[in-house]
Amino acid sequence: MTREVVWDHGVSLPGHRLWLDPLVVRSFAFISHAHTDHARRHKEALLTPQTLALIPEARRPRGWRMLGYGEAMRRGPATVTLHSAGHMLGSAQLHFEHDGTSVLYTGDIKLRQPGGLPDTFVPKADTLVLESTYGRPHFRFGDPDSTIEAIARWCRLALDSRVTPVLLCHALGKTEEVMLALEQYGFSFALEKRCAPCARDYAAAGRPLPEWVELNGEPVSGRVVIAPPVGKDEVRRLGRYRTALISGWAKDAEFARLFGADATFDLSDHCDFDELMEVVELSGADQVYTVHGYTEDFARSLRKRGIRAWALEANEQLALAL
Ligand SMILES: [Zn+2]
């Protein structure tokens, strides 16, 4: 019973009235991280202090219970522990234990970390609910440190030829992590207006960023510009510029073309196909549910390797009795 996992507008452990990143308002819900697709105005939410700090006031849950990494919380007869998911500031995996069996919900997860940091820790669990955004084998990303070095070289080359390098990154999470990764190369930054509030929130949530200014419609010189991948009005006013898409989707030629970027770099805050396989191995789980992205494809790849796996999201409203 403990291992029963259900999809109903979000992952649920029905015996325990615990919802994991539900898409509709619930009485008690775990919010794995601050991206908009995971934050709703729940009656009570379980989240890390950093995630709470990154959710704008208007979208905050009505009540919350903050839990730091590695701290255990009792939930009836069960124990809940959060661990870093390596996806962005505050992102957490939820480990649920009851009656000698356990479930691990990864939320959005990134295993490989840049800057010589160790891989994200994956706790052991009997059942794994895994985010499978890049669950197809052609999504294999380069080593993050080499990719960051390549991005730095690309930016330097542009600046040396008096062209403004523009990195296309999602405003919350990716923008700030890319700034931090490029800090060692001594760049200063100019952020498009949608990235600016996120950068301020990141710093307020405890992660100070390298020096930056906000784009104000004037051309900038000597700075690396960061802007979201869609809506390039402000970027077009920069005069001479070149754009680079920073995303795992860079591996998908069609998708990369859609963004019309001059260059692409496959730096992602999600696991690639091999990292997803590694998360499964590290967890030691003997049954896996996939959510988000290529759920069916990745579940099939796992079954080929002899692991019991199902796409949870594709079975909406269907309770999977184990
Ligand atoms: Zn996310």
CSV table of N, CA and C and ligand atoms in Angstrom, one decimal, residues 33 35 37-38 87-88 108 270, ligand 1:
chain,number,residue,atom,x,y,z
A,33,HIS,N,10.5,22.8,-6.6
A,33,HIS,CA,11.3,24.0,-6.9
A,33,HIS,C,10.4,25.1,-7.4
A,35,HIS,N,10.1,26.9,-10.3
A,35,HIS,CA,9.6,27.1,-11.6
A,35,HIS,C,8.1,27.2,-11.6
A,37,ASP,N,5.7,26.1,-13.3
A,37,ASP,CA,4.8,25.0,-13.6
A,37,ASP,C,4.6,24.1,-12.3
A,38,HIS,N,5.4,24.4,-11.3
A,38,HIS,CA,5.3,23.6,-10.0
A,38,HIS,C,4.7,24.4,-8.9
A,87,HIS,N,19.0,21.0,-9.6
A,87,HIS,CA,18.3,21.6,-10.8
A,87,HIS,C,18.4,23.1,-10.8
A,88,MET,N,18.2,23.7,-9.6
A,88,MET,CA,18.3,25.1,-9.4
A,88,MET,C,18.4,25.4,-7.9
A,108,ASP,N,12.3,18.0,-10.8
A,108,ASP,CA,13.3,18.2,-11.9
A,108,ASP,C,14.7,18.0,-11.3
A,270,HIS,N,18.7,19.8,-16.5
A,270,HIS,CA,18.1,18.5,-16.4
A,270,HIS,C,19.1,17.4,-16.8
B,1,ZN,ZN,12.3,23.1,-13.4
